[in-house]
């Protein structure tokens, strides 16, 4: 990939990421922040299941432990961010 292509992709992804804050703020007028984050994680989990099946990953107990710990920390961070977004004008 050429440098200019990588730069365009980086800008495009940044714009999409920035737009999600506007969508999230609008959605938080309708639902609780915890419910919003839970729904996002459920959707992500449902997307990951077919990927795990297709990739035929060999899963170990340590992978599950590390994944659950990382997911819990990420979930706590998303909840804090979403509550902050809900309380912001």
Short mmCIF file of N, CA and C in Angstrom, two decimals:
data_model
loop_
_atom_site.label_atom_id
_atom_site.label_comp_id
_atom_site.label_asym_id
_atom_site.label_seq_id
_atom_site.Cartn_x
_atom_site.Cartn_y
_atom_site.Cartn_z
N UNK A 1 0.85 -1.17 0.00
CA UNK A 1 0.00 0.00 0.00
C UNK A 1 0.90 1.24 0.00
N UNK A 2 0.52 2.19 -0.80
CA UNK A 2 1.29 3.42 -0.88
C UNK A 2 0.95 4.33 0.30
N UNK A 3 1.86 5.25 0.59
CA UNK A 3 1.69 6.15 1.73
C UNK A 3 0.41 6.97 1.63
N UNK A 4 0.09 7.50 0.46
CA UNK A 4 -1.11 8.32 0.32
C UNK A 4 -2.37 7.50 0.53
N UNK A 5 -2.36 6.23 0.14
CA UNK A 5 -3.51 5.37 0.37
C UNK A 5 -3.70 5.11 1.86
N UNK A 6 -2.61 4.86 2.55
CA UNK A 6 -2.68 4.64 3.99
C UNK A 6 -3.19 5.89 4.70
N UNK A 7 -2.75 7.06 4.25
CA UNK A 7 -3.22 8.32 4.85
C UNK A 7 -4.71 8.51 4.63
N UNK A 8 -5.20 8.20 3.44
CA UNK A 8 -6.63 8.34 3.15
C UNK A 8 -7.43 7.39 4.04
N UNK A 9 -6.98 6.15 4.17
CA UNK A 9 -7.68 5.19 5.03
C UNK A 9 -7.69 5.66 6.48
N UNK A 10 -6.58 6.22 6.94
CA UNK A 10 -6.50 6.69 8.31
C UNK A 10 -7.47 7.84 8.55
N UNK A 11 -7.56 8.77 7.61
CA UNK A 11 -8.50 9.88 7.74
C UNK A 11 -9.94 9.37 7.69
N UNK A 12 -10.24 8.45 6.79
CA UNK A 12 -11.59 7.90 6.66
C UNK A 12 -12.02 7.19 7.95
N UNK A 13 -11.15 6.38 8.50
CA UNK A 13 -11.46 5.67 9.74
C UNK A 13 -11.65 6.64 10.90
N UNK A 14 -10.84 7.70 10.92
CA UNK A 14 -10.98 8.71 11.97
C UNK A 14 -12.31 9.43 11.87
N UNK A 15 -12.75 9.75 10.66
CA UNK A 15 -14.05 10.40 10.46
C UNK A 15 -15.18 9.48 10.92
N UNK A 16 -15.11 8.21 10.55
CA UNK A 16 -16.14 7.25 10.96
C UNK A 16 -16.16 7.13 12.48
N UNK A 17 -14.99 7.03 13.10
CA UNK A 17 -14.90 6.91 14.55
C UNK A 17 -15.48 8.16 15.21
N UNK A 18 -15.17 9.33 14.69
CA UNK A 18 -15.70 10.57 15.26
C UNK A 18 -17.20 10.66 15.13
N UNK A 19 -17.74 10.18 14.04
CA UNK A 19 -19.20 10.22 13.84
C UNK A 19 -19.93 9.31 14.82
N UNK A 20 -19.28 8.28 15.31
CA UNK A 20 -19.94 7.39 16.25
C UNK A 20 -20.28 8.10 17.56
N UNK A 21 -19.52 9.13 17.92
CA UNK A 21 -19.83 9.86 19.15
C UNK A 21 -21.15 10.61 19.01
N UNK A 22 -21.40 11.18 17.84
CA UNK A 22 -22.66 11.87 17.61
C UNK A 22 -23.82 10.86 17.65
N UNK A 23 -23.64 9.71 17.01
CA UNK A 23 -24.68 8.68 17.04
C UNK A 23 -24.91 8.16 18.45
N UNK A 24 -23.83 7.96 19.19
CA UNK A 24 -23.97 7.46 20.56
C UNK A 24 -24.68 8.48 21.44
N UNK A 25 -24.33 9.75 21.29
CA UNK A 25 -24.98 10.80 22.10
C UNK A 25 -26.47 10.85 21.81
N UNK A 26 -26.84 10.73 20.54
CA UNK A 26 -28.25 10.72 20.16
C UNK A 26 -28.95 9.49 20.72
N UNK A 27 -28.31 8.35 20.65
CA UNK A 27 -28.90 7.11 21.16
C UNK A 27 -29.07 7.14 22.67
N UNK A 28 -28.18 7.82 23.36
CA UNK A 28 -28.26 7.87 24.82
C UNK A 28 -29.45 8.67 25.32
N UNK A 29 -30.09 9.41 24.43
CA UNK A 29 -31.34 10.07 24.81
C UNK A 29 -32.47 9.05 24.95
N UNK A 30 -32.28 7.87 24.37
CA UNK A 30 -33.33 6.85 24.35
C UNK A 30 -33.06 5.69 25.31
N UNK A 31 -31.80 5.36 25.54
CA UNK A 31 -31.48 4.18 26.37
C UNK A 31 -30.45 4.54 27.43
N UNK A 32 -30.36 3.68 28.43
CA UNK A 32 -29.40 3.80 29.52
C UNK A 32 -27.99 3.50 29.01
N UNK A 33 -26.94 4.18 29.53
CA UNK A 33 -25.57 3.91 29.07
C UNK A 33 -25.13 2.46 29.22
N UNK A 34 -25.52 1.81 30.31
CA UNK A 34 -25.13 0.41 30.53
C UNK A 34 -25.77 -0.49 29.48
N UNK A 35 -27.05 -0.26 29.19
CA UNK A 35 -27.75 -1.03 28.17
C UNK A 35 -27.11 -0.81 26.80
N UNK A 36 -26.72 0.41 26.51
CA UNK A 36 -26.08 0.74 25.24
C UNK A 36 -24.77 -0.03 25.07
N UNK A 37 -23.94 -0.02 26.10
CA UNK A 37 -22.65 -0.74 26.04
C UNK A 37 -22.90 -2.25 25.97
N UNK A 38 -23.87 -2.74 26.72
CA UNK A 38 -24.18 -4.18 26.68
C UNK A 38 -24.60 -4.60 25.28
N UNK A 39 -25.43 -3.79 24.64
CA UNK A 39 -25.87 -4.11 23.28
C UNK A 39 -24.69 -4.12 22.32
N UNK A 40 -23.78 -3.17 22.47
CA UNK A 40 -22.59 -3.13 21.60
C UNK A 40 -21.73 -4.39 21.78
N UNK A 41 -21.58 -4.82 23.03
CA UNK A 41 -20.76 -6.01 23.29
C UNK A 41 -21.45 -7.27 22.78
N UNK A 42 -22.79 -7.35 22.90
CA UNK A 42 -23.51 -8.52 22.38
C UNK A 42 -23.37 -8.61 20.88
N UNK A 43 -23.50 -7.48 20.20
CA UNK A 43 -23.34 -7.48 18.74
C UNK A 43 -21.92 -7.91 18.37
N UNK A 44 -20.94 -7.37 19.05
CA UNK A 44 -19.54 -7.74 18.78
C UNK A 44 -19.32 -9.24 19.02
N UNK A 45 -19.91 -9.76 20.09
CA UNK A 45 -19.78 -11.18 20.38
C UNK A 45 -20.43 -12.05 19.31
N UNK A 46 -21.59 -11.63 18.85
CA UNK A 46 -22.28 -12.39 17.80
C UNK A 46 -21.51 -12.36 16.49
N UNK A 47 -20.80 -11.29 16.24
CA UNK A 47 -19.96 -11.21 15.03
C UNK A 47 -18.73 -12.10 15.18
N UNK A 48 -18.20 -12.19 16.38
CA UNK A 48 -16.98 -12.96 16.61
C UNK A 48 -17.19 -14.47 16.54
N UNK A 49 -18.37 -14.94 16.93
CA UNK A 49 -18.61 -16.39 16.96
C UNK A 49 -18.40 -17.03 15.59
N UNK A 50 -19.02 -16.52 14.51
CA UNK A 50 -18.76 -17.13 13.20
C UNK A 50 -17.29 -17.03 12.77
N UNK A 51 -16.64 -15.93 13.15
CA UNK A 51 -15.23 -15.79 12.81
C UNK A 51 -14.39 -16.87 13.50
N UNK A 52 -14.70 -17.14 14.75
CA UNK A 52 -13.96 -18.19 15.46
C UNK A 52 -14.21 -19.55 14.82
N UNK A 53 -15.42 -19.80 14.38
CA UNK A 53 -15.75 -21.08 13.75
C UNK A 53 -15.03 -21.20 12.41
N UNK A 54 -15.07 -20.15 11.61
CA UNK A 54 -14.42 -20.19 10.29
C UNK A 54 -12.91 -20.32 10.43
N UNK A 55 -12.33 -19.58 11.38
CA UNK A 55 -10.87 -19.61 11.54
C UNK A 55 -10.40 -20.88 12.24
N UNK A 56 -11.33 -21.58 12.87
CA UNK A 56 -11.01 -22.82 13.59
C UNK A 56 -9.87 -22.63 14.58
N UNK A 57 -9.97 -21.55 15.35
CA UNK A 57 -8.94 -21.27 16.35
C UNK A 57 -8.97 -22.33 17.44
N UNK A 58 -7.80 -22.75 17.83
CA UNK A 58 -7.70 -23.66 18.96
C UNK A 58 -7.67 -22.81 20.22
N UNK A 59 -8.69 -22.94 21.03
CA UNK A 59 -8.83 -22.07 22.20
C UNK A 59 -8.36 -22.80 23.44
N UNK A 60 -7.59 -22.09 24.23
CA UNK A 60 -7.07 -22.66 25.47
C UNK A 60 -7.70 -21.92 26.65
N UNK A 61 -7.53 -22.50 27.83
CA UNK A 61 -8.08 -21.87 29.04
C UNK A 61 -7.44 -20.50 29.27
N UNK A 62 -6.15 -20.37 28.99
CA UNK A 62 -5.49 -19.08 29.20
C UNK A 62 -6.01 -18.03 28.21
N UNK A 63 -6.37 -18.45 26.99
CA UNK A 63 -6.95 -17.51 26.03
C UNK A 63 -8.29 -17.00 26.54
N UNK A 64 -9.12 -17.89 27.09
CA UNK A 64 -10.41 -17.48 27.63
C UNK A 64 -10.22 -16.55 28.82
N UNK A 65 -9.29 -16.91 29.72
CA UNK A 65 -9.03 -16.08 30.90
C UNK A 65 -8.57 -14.68 30.48
N UNK A 66 -7.59 -14.63 29.59
CA UNK A 66 -7.06 -13.34 29.14
C UNK A 66 -8.12 -12.54 28.38
N UNK A 67 -8.92 -13.23 27.58
CA UNK A 67 -9.97 -12.56 26.83
C UNK A 67 -11.06 -11.99 27.73
N UNK A 68 -11.44 -12.75 28.75
CA UNK A 68 -12.46 -12.27 29.68
C UNK A 68 -11.94 -11.09 30.50
N UNK A 69 -10.68 -11.14 30.92
CA UNK A 69 -10.10 -10.03 31.67
C UNK A 69 -10.02 -8.78 30.80
N UNK A 70 -9.54 -8.94 29.58
CA UNK A 70 -9.44 -7.81 28.67
C UNK A 70 -10.82 -7.25 28.34
N UNK A 71 -11.77 -8.13 28.11
CA UNK A 71 -13.14 -7.69 27.83
C UNK A 71 -13.76 -6.94 29.00
N UNK A 72 -13.50 -7.41 30.21
CA UNK A 72 -14.04 -6.73 31.40
C UNK A 72 -13.44 -5.33 31.54
N UNK A 73 -12.14 -5.23 31.34
CA UNK A 73 -11.49 -3.91 31.41
C UNK A 73 -11.98 -2.98 30.31
N UNK A 74 -12.11 -3.52 29.10
CA UNK A 74 -12.61 -2.72 27.99
C UNK A 74 -14.06 -2.30 28.24
N UNK A 75 -14.86 -3.22 28.77
CA UNK A 75 -16.25 -2.90 29.09
C UNK A 75 -16.35 -1.78 30.13
N UNK A 76 -15.52 -1.85 31.17
CA UNK A 76 -15.52 -0.80 32.19
C UNK A 76 -15.13 0.54 31.59
N UNK A 77 -14.15 0.54 30.70
CA UNK A 77 -13.73 1.78 30.05
C UNK A 77 -14.84 2.34 29.16
N UNK A 78 -15.50 1.47 28.41
CA UNK A 78 -16.60 1.91 27.55
C UNK A 78 -17.76 2.44 28.38
N UNK A 79 -18.06 1.80 29.50
CA UNK A 79 -19.14 2.28 30.36
C UNK A 79 -18.81 3.66 30.90
N UNK A 80 -17.57 3.85 31.37
CA UNK A 80 -17.17 5.16 31.88
C UNK A 80 -17.25 6.23 30.79
N UNK A 81 -16.78 5.90 29.60
CA UNK A 81 -16.83 6.84 28.48
C UNK A 81 -18.27 7.16 28.11
N UNK A 82 -19.13 6.16 28.07
CA UNK A 82 -20.52 6.36 27.67
C UNK A 82 -21.29 7.16 28.71
N UNK A 83 -21.04 6.91 29.98
CA UNK A 83 -21.67 7.72 31.04
C UNK A 83 -21.20 9.17 30.92
N UNK A 84 -19.91 9.36 30.67
CA UNK A 84 -19.39 10.72 30.47
C UNK A 84 -20.04 11.40 29.28
N UNK A 85 -20.20 10.65 28.19
CA UNK A 85 -20.85 11.21 27.01
C UNK A 85 -22.30 11.55 27.29
N UNK A 86 -22.96 10.74 28.10
CA UNK A 86 -24.36 10.99 28.44
C UNK A 86 -24.50 12.26 29.29
N UNK A 87 -23.52 12.53 30.14
CA UNK A 87 -23.60 13.68 31.04
C UNK A 87 -23.07 14.97 30.41
N UNK A 88 -22.47 14.86 29.23
CA UNK A 88 -21.89 16.02 28.55
C UNK A 88 -22.95 16.69 27.68
N UNK A 89 -22.87 18.01 27.60
CA UNK A 89 -23.81 18.73 26.73
C UNK A 89 -23.38 18.64 25.28
#
